[in-house]
Amino acid sequence: MISHFHPDHIFGLLEKNTNAPVFPNAEIIVPAAEYKWWTDPSLIARLPAGRRPLARRIQAVIPNWKNVLPVEGEDEVVPGIYFVKVPGHTPGHTAFLVSSGNTQLMISNDAAYVPALCVGHPSWHGAFDQDGPMAEVSRRKLLDRVVADQMMICGSHFPWPGLAKIEKDGAGYVLATVRAS
Ligand SMILES: [Zn+2]
């Protein structure tokens, strides 16, 4: 499952120099909105120069793979794991909700990529968010859901050990790391 097409989230799928698939027999499940945005041929001209090489590499490689499955909406993409739309970081950025019995884990991916900043100060807009205001709306909605349902949360760039619970704290949220007992 791929959350979005930033290099630190997809380059592990590509061999360094040849772009050959590292996992040719795996089914690679991606958000349809993310796939459509990055593979639109008219995108290159609309991007700032510094971001064009990434879009060119994506367009040259990923549409040619036969094992990429774009998924619309918030489907259960594999048993017990659901896509959750959190656009803003990128247009199709997606979290993964893992559910087992009464226990839920929200893998927030980059919705709160540096938790010390994004969880404590959800209104701060980082340069990594393509659309800051939209990312903030998505971040608050996701974090409110994690609090309301008392889920655990982990994100792509959370510090070790990565697993936490969160609570409302004034205008922001506070993160309490879950440690193995
Ligand atoms: Zn990332």
PDB file of C-alpha atoms and ligand atoms in Angstrom:
ATOM      1  CA  MET A   1       0.000   0.000   0.000  1.00  0.00           C
ATOM      2  CA  ILE A   2       1.330   3.405  -0.987  1.00  0.00           C
ATOM      3  CA  SER A   3       0.153   6.576   0.797  1.00  0.00           C
ATOM      4  CA  HIS A   4       1.441   9.117  -1.713  1.00  0.00           C
ATOM      5  CA  PHE A   5       4.105   9.507  -4.375  1.00  0.00           C
ATOM      6  CA  HIS A   6       6.826  11.482  -2.564  1.00  0.00           C
ATOM      7  CA  PRO A   7      10.324  10.002  -3.050  1.00  0.00           C
ATOM      8  CA  ASP A   8      10.697   8.705   0.512  1.00  0.00           C
ATOM      9  CA  HIS A   9       7.480   6.697   0.028  1.00  0.00           C
ATOM     10  CA  ILE A  10       7.946   5.229  -3.473  1.00  0.00           C
ATOM     11  CA  PHE A  11      11.637   5.152  -4.357  1.00  0.00           C
ATOM     12  CA  GLY A  12      12.013   1.868  -2.460  1.00  0.00           C
ATOM     13  CA  LEU A  13       9.911   0.344  -5.248  1.00  0.00           C
ATOM     14  CA  LEU A  14      12.451   1.352  -7.933  1.00  0.00           C
ATOM     15  CA  GLU A  15      15.936  -0.023  -8.561  1.00  0.00           C
ATOM     16  CA  LYS A  16      18.366   2.848  -8.169  1.00  0.00           C
ATOM     17  CA  ASN A  17      19.743   3.248 -11.672  1.00  0.00           C
ATOM     18  CA  THR A  18      17.409   1.276 -13.892  1.00  0.00           C
ATOM     19  CA  ASN A  19      13.980   2.043 -12.368  1.00  0.00           C
ATOM     20  CA  ALA A  20      13.248  -1.708 -12.601  1.00  0.00           C
ATOM     21  CA  PRO A  21      10.585  -2.834 -10.133  1.00  0.00           C
ATOM     22  CA  VAL A  22      12.020  -4.121  -6.856  1.00  0.00           C
ATOM     23  CA  PHE A  23       8.837  -6.144  -6.220  1.00  0.00           C
ATOM     24  CA  PRO A  24       7.619  -7.224  -9.684  1.00  0.00           C
ATOM     25  CA  ASN A  25       5.207  -9.823  -8.304  1.00  0.00           C
ATOM     26  CA  ALA A  26       3.638  -7.686  -5.559  1.00  0.00           C
ATOM     27  CA  GLU A  27       0.277  -5.986  -6.040  1.00  0.00           C
ATOM     28  CA  ILE A  28       0.956  -2.298  -5.379  1.00  0.00           C
ATOM     29  CA  ILE A  29      -2.225  -0.618  -4.097  1.00  0.00           C
ATOM     30  CA  VAL A  30      -2.240   3.164  -4.561  1.00  0.00           C
ATOM     31  CA  PRO A  31      -4.810   5.952  -4.060  1.00  0.00           C
ATOM     32  CA  ALA A  32      -6.486   6.645  -7.424  1.00  0.00           C
ATOM     33  CA  ALA A  33      -6.442  10.424  -6.827  1.00  0.00           C
ATOM     34  CA  GLU A  34      -2.669  10.334  -6.253  1.00  0.00           C
ATOM     35  CA  TYR A  35      -2.088   8.176  -9.319  1.00  0.00           C
ATOM     36  CA  LYS A  36      -4.214  10.446 -11.534  1.00  0.00           C
ATOM     37  CA  TRP A  37      -2.529  13.655 -10.330  1.00  0.00           C
ATOM     38  CA  TRP A  38       1.052  12.490 -10.840  1.00  0.00           C
ATOM     39  CA  THR A  39       0.464  10.695 -14.148  1.00  0.00           C
ATOM     40  CA  ASP A  40      -1.426  13.545 -15.862  1.00  0.00           C
ATOM     41  CA  PRO A  41       0.826  14.464 -18.831  1.00  0.00           C
ATOM     42  CA  SER A  42      -0.071  18.169 -18.460  1.00  0.00           C
ATOM     43  CA  LEU A  43       1.298  18.181 -14.891  1.00  0.00           C
ATOM     44  CA  ILE A  44       4.965  18.658 -15.841  1.00  0.00           C
ATOM     45  CA  ALA A  45       4.429  22.117 -17.334  1.00  0.00           C
ATOM     46  CA  ARG A  46       2.441  23.242 -14.268  1.00  0.00           C
ATOM     47  CA  LEU A  47       5.079  22.206 -11.709  1.00  0.00           C
ATOM     48  CA  PRO A  48       7.932  24.376 -10.459  1.00  0.00           C
ATOM     49  CA  ALA A  49      11.193  23.342 -12.143  1.00  0.00           C
ATOM     50  CA  GLY A  50      12.569  21.677  -9.019  1.00  0.00           C
ATOM     51  CA  ARG A  51       9.684  19.215  -8.815  1.00  0.00           C
ATOM     52  CA  ARG A  52       9.628  18.175 -12.482  1.00  0.00           C
ATOM     53  CA  PRO A  53      12.267  15.401 -12.254  1.00  0.00           C
ATOM     54  CA  LEU A  54      10.123  13.512  -9.722  1.00  0.00           C
ATOM     55  CA  ALA A  55       7.012  13.782 -11.902  1.00  0.00           C
ATOM     56  CA  ARG A  56       8.985  12.731 -14.987  1.00  0.00           C
ATOM     57  CA  ARG A  57      10.374   9.651 -13.209  1.00  0.00           C
ATOM     58  CA  ILE A  58       6.899   8.659 -11.973  1.00  0.00           C
ATOM     59  CA  GLN A  59       5.355   9.127 -15.426  1.00  0.00           C
ATOM     60  CA  ALA A  60       8.138   7.168 -17.134  1.00  0.00           C
ATOM     61  CA  VAL A  61       7.829   4.184 -14.826  1.00  0.00           C
ATOM     62  CA  ILE A  62       4.700   3.576 -12.792  1.00  0.00           C
ATOM     63  CA  PRO A  63       2.018   3.658 -15.543  1.00  0.00           C
ATOM     64  CA  ASN A  64       3.981   0.927 -17.355  1.00  0.00           C
ATOM     65  CA  TRP A  65       3.804  -1.504 -14.472  1.00  0.00           C
ATOM     66  CA  LYS A  66       1.049  -4.099 -14.672  1.00  0.00           C
ATOM     67  CA  ASN A  67       0.853  -4.701 -10.919  1.00  0.00           C
ATOM     68  CA  VAL A  68      -0.298  -1.227  -9.790  1.00  0.00           C
ATOM     69  CA  LEU A  69      -3.895  -1.079  -8.558  1.00  0.00           C
ATOM     70  CA  PRO A  70      -5.401   2.420  -8.105  1.00  0.00           C
ATOM     71  CA  VAL A  71      -8.232   2.413  -5.546  1.00  0.00           C
ATOM     72  CA  GLU A  72     -10.971   5.062  -5.378  1.00  0.00           C
ATOM     73  CA  GLY A  73     -12.582   6.126  -2.112  1.00  0.00           C
ATOM     74  CA  GLU A  74     -12.065   4.609   1.313  1.00  0.00           C
ATOM     75  CA  ASP A  75     -12.284   0.905   0.538  1.00  0.00           C
ATOM     76  CA  GLU A  76     -11.102  -1.989   2.668  1.00  0.00           C
ATOM     77  CA  VAL A  77      -8.094  -2.589   0.434  1.00  0.00           C
ATOM     78  CA  VAL A  78      -6.916  -5.765   2.150  1.00  0.00           C
ATOM     79  CA  PRO A  79      -8.745  -7.580   4.967  1.00  0.00           C
ATOM     80  CA  GLY A  80      -8.782  -5.281   8.020  1.00  0.00           C
ATOM     81  CA  ILE A  81      -7.041  -2.315   6.374  1.00  0.00           C
ATOM     82  CA  TYR A  82      -8.990   0.664   5.012  1.00  0.00           C
ATOM     83  CA  PHE A  83      -7.861   3.679   2.997  1.00  0.00           C
ATOM     84  CA  VAL A  84      -8.653   7.033   4.678  1.00  0.00           C
ATOM     85  CA  LYS A  85      -8.431  10.188   2.553  1.00  0.00           C
ATOM     86  CA  VAL A  86      -6.229  12.920   4.048  1.00  0.00           C
ATOM     87  CA  PRO A  87      -5.506  15.230   1.095  1.00  0.00           C
ATOM     88  CA  GLY A  88      -3.304  18.312   1.322  1.00  0.00           C
ATOM     89  CA  HIS A  89       0.189  16.896   1.892  1.00  0.00           C
ATOM     90  CA  THR A  90      -0.340  15.763  -1.698  1.00  0.00           C
ATOM     91  CA  PRO A  91      -3.656  15.730  -3.639  1.00  0.00           C
ATOM     92  CA  GLY A  92      -4.254  12.013  -3.049  1.00  0.00           C
ATOM     93  CA  HIS A  93      -2.425  11.554   0.259  1.00  0.00           C
ATOM     94  CA  THR A  94      -3.987   8.640   2.177  1.00  0.00           C
ATOM     95  CA  ALA A  95      -3.823   7.168   5.682  1.00  0.00           C
ATOM     96  CA  PHE A  96      -4.352   3.487   6.525  1.00  0.00           C
ATOM     97  CA  LEU A  97      -6.809   2.391   9.215  1.00  0.00           C
ATOM     98  CA  VAL A  98      -5.922  -1.030  10.621  1.00  0.00           C
ATOM     99  CA  SER A  99      -8.740  -2.750  12.483  1.00  0.00           C
ATOM    100  CA  SER A 100      -8.708  -5.978  14.496  1.00  0.00           C
ATOM    101  CA  GLY A 101     -11.579  -6.774  16.851  1.00  0.00           C
ATOM    102  CA  ASN A 102     -12.084  -3.708  19.041  1.00  0.00           C
ATOM    103  CA  THR A 103      -8.563  -2.398  18.476  1.00  0.00           C
ATOM    104  CA  GLN A 104      -7.762   0.200  15.847  1.00  0.00           C
ATOM    105  CA  LEU A 105      -4.509   1.709  14.640  1.00  0.00           C
ATOM    106  CA  MET A 106      -4.393   4.776  12.393  1.00  0.00           C
ATOM    107  CA  ILE A 107      -1.269   4.781  10.253  1.00  0.00           C
ATOM    108  CA  SER A 108      -1.344   8.499   9.536  1.00  0.00           C
ATOM    109  CA  ASN A 109       1.530   8.438   7.038  1.00  0.00           C
ATOM    110  CA  ASP A 110       2.455  12.103   6.429  1.00  0.00           C
ATOM    111  CA  ALA A 111      -0.713  13.756   7.825  1.00  0.00           C
ATOM    112  CA  ALA A 112       1.397  14.688  10.892  1.00  0.00           C
ATOM    113  CA  TYR A 113       4.866  13.982   9.550  1.00  0.00           C
ATOM    114  CA  VAL A 114       6.804  15.506  12.451  1.00  0.00           C
ATOM    115  CA  PRO A 115       4.495  14.830  15.396  1.00  0.00           C
ATOM    116  CA  ALA A 116       6.307  17.238  17.763  1.00  0.00           C
ATOM    117  CA  LEU A 117       5.308  20.038  15.371  1.00  0.00           C
ATOM    118  CA  CYS A 118       2.192  18.833  13.536  1.00  0.00           C
ATOM    119  CA  VAL A 119       0.369  17.212  16.485  1.00  0.00           C
ATOM    120  CA  GLY A 120       1.231  19.923  19.023  1.00  0.00           C
ATOM    121  CA  HIS A 121       0.560  22.712  16.531  1.00  0.00           C
ATOM    122  CA  PRO A 122      -1.897  21.416  13.901  1.00  0.00           C
ATOM    123  CA  SER A 123      -2.346  24.902  12.416  1.00  0.00           C
ATOM    124  CA  TRP A 124       1.328  25.171  11.467  1.00  0.00           C
ATOM    125  CA  HIS A 125       1.842  24.686   7.733  1.00  0.00           C
ATOM    126  CA  GLY A 126       5.095  23.001   6.718  1.00  0.00           C
ATOM    127  CA  ALA A 127       6.776  23.405   3.342  1.00  0.00           C
ATOM    128  CA  PHE A 128       6.319  19.687   2.686  1.00  0.00           C
ATOM    129  CA  ASP A 129       2.529  20.127   2.519  1.00  0.00           C
ATOM    130  CA  GLN A 130       1.575  20.929  -1.056  1.00  0.00           C
ATOM    131  CA  ASP A 131      -1.672  22.631   0.061  1.00  0.00           C
ATOM    132  CA  GLY A 132      -1.191  23.871   3.641  1.00  0.00           C
ATOM    133  CA  PRO A 133      -4.802  24.875   4.440  1.00  0.00           C
ATOM    134  CA  MET A 134      -6.184  21.614   3.018  1.00  0.00           C
ATOM    135  CA  ALA A 135      -3.537  19.603   4.887  1.00  0.00           C
ATOM    136  CA  GLU A 136      -4.563  21.306   8.137  1.00  0.00           C
ATOM    137  CA  VAL A 137      -8.266  20.461   7.620  1.00  0.00           C
ATOM    138  CA  SER A 138      -7.341  16.842   6.890  1.00  0.00           C
ATOM    139  CA  ARG A 139      -4.915  16.657   9.835  1.00  0.00           C
ATOM    140  CA  ARG A 140      -7.480  17.963  12.345  1.00  0.00           C
ATOM    141  CA  LYS A 141     -10.204  15.644  11.038  1.00  0.00           C
ATOM    142  CA  LEU A 142      -7.888  12.628  11.264  1.00  0.00           C
ATOM    143  CA  LEU A 143      -6.540  13.487  14.733  1.00  0.00           C
ATOM    144  CA  ASP A 144     -10.089  14.186  16.036  1.00  0.00           C
ATOM    145  CA  ARG A 145     -11.114  10.731  14.829  1.00  0.00           C
ATOM    146  CA  VAL A 146      -8.109   9.092  16.515  1.00  0.00           C
ATOM    147  CA  VAL A 147      -8.991  10.868  19.791  1.00  0.00           C
ATOM    148  CA  ALA A 148     -12.733  10.125  19.591  1.00  0.00           C
ATOM    149  CA  ASP A 149     -12.234   6.423  18.869  1.00  0.00           C
ATOM    150  CA  GLN A 150      -9.259   6.118  21.267  1.00  0.00           C
ATOM    151  CA  MET A 151      -7.141   4.527  18.565  1.00  0.00           C
ATOM    152  CA  MET A 152      -3.416   4.124  18.530  1.00  0.00           C
ATOM    153  CA  ILE A 153      -1.575   6.130  15.895  1.00  0.00           C
ATOM    154  CA  CYS A 154       1.727   5.820  14.101  1.00  0.00           C
ATOM    155  CA  GLY A 155       3.041   7.796  11.163  1.00  0.00           C
ATOM    156  CA  SER A 156       5.735   7.429   8.574  1.00  0.00           C
ATOM    157  CA  HIS A 157       8.200   9.697  10.384  1.00  0.00           C
ATOM    158  CA  PHE A 158       7.217   9.200  14.035  1.00  0.00           C
ATOM    159  CA  PRO A 159      10.223   8.808  16.356  1.00  0.00           C
ATOM    160  CA  TRP A 160      10.984   5.398  17.858  1.00  0.00           C
ATOM    161  CA  PRO A 161       9.070   3.411  19.055  1.00  0.00           C
ATOM    162  CA  GLY A 162       6.527   5.047  16.771  1.00  0.00           C
ATOM    163  CA  LEU A 163       3.275   4.010  18.402  1.00  0.00           C
ATOM    164  CA  ALA A 164       1.225   6.565  20.374  1.00  0.00           C
ATOM    165  CA  LYS A 165      -2.144   7.662  21.699  1.00  0.00           C
ATOM    166  CA  ILE A 166      -3.236  11.272  21.456  1.00  0.00           C
ATOM    167  CA  GLU A 167      -5.514  13.605  23.395  1.00  0.00           C
ATOM    168  CA  LYS A 168      -6.871  17.099  22.817  1.00  0.00           C
ATOM    169  CA  ASP A 169      -4.709  19.759  24.465  1.00  0.00           C
ATOM    170  CA  GLY A 170      -6.020  23.301  24.070  1.00  0.00           C
ATOM    171  CA  ALA A 171      -5.821  24.302  20.418  1.00  0.00           C
ATOM    172  CA  GLY A 172      -3.666  21.291  19.613  1.00  0.00           C
ATOM    173  CA  TYR A 173      -3.107  17.712  20.657  1.00  0.00           C
ATOM    174  CA  VAL A 174      -0.651  15.926  22.898  1.00  0.00           C
ATOM    175  CA  LEU A 175       0.978  12.651  22.003  1.00  0.00           C
ATOM    176  CA  ALA A 176       1.694   9.894  24.538  1.00  0.00           C
ATOM    177  CA  THR A 177       4.031   7.222  23.272  1.00  0.00           C
ATOM    178  CA  VAL A 178       2.868   3.641  23.776  1.00  0.00           C
ATOM    179  CA  ARG A 179       5.707   1.440  25.009  1.00  0.00           C
ATOM    180  CA  ALA A 180       5.839  -2.315  25.302  1.00  0.00           C
ATOM    181  CA  SER A 181       5.405  -3.352  28.944  1.00  0.00           C
TER     182      SER A 181
HETATM  183 ZN    ZN B   1       7.238  11.078   4.094  1.00  0.00          ZN
END
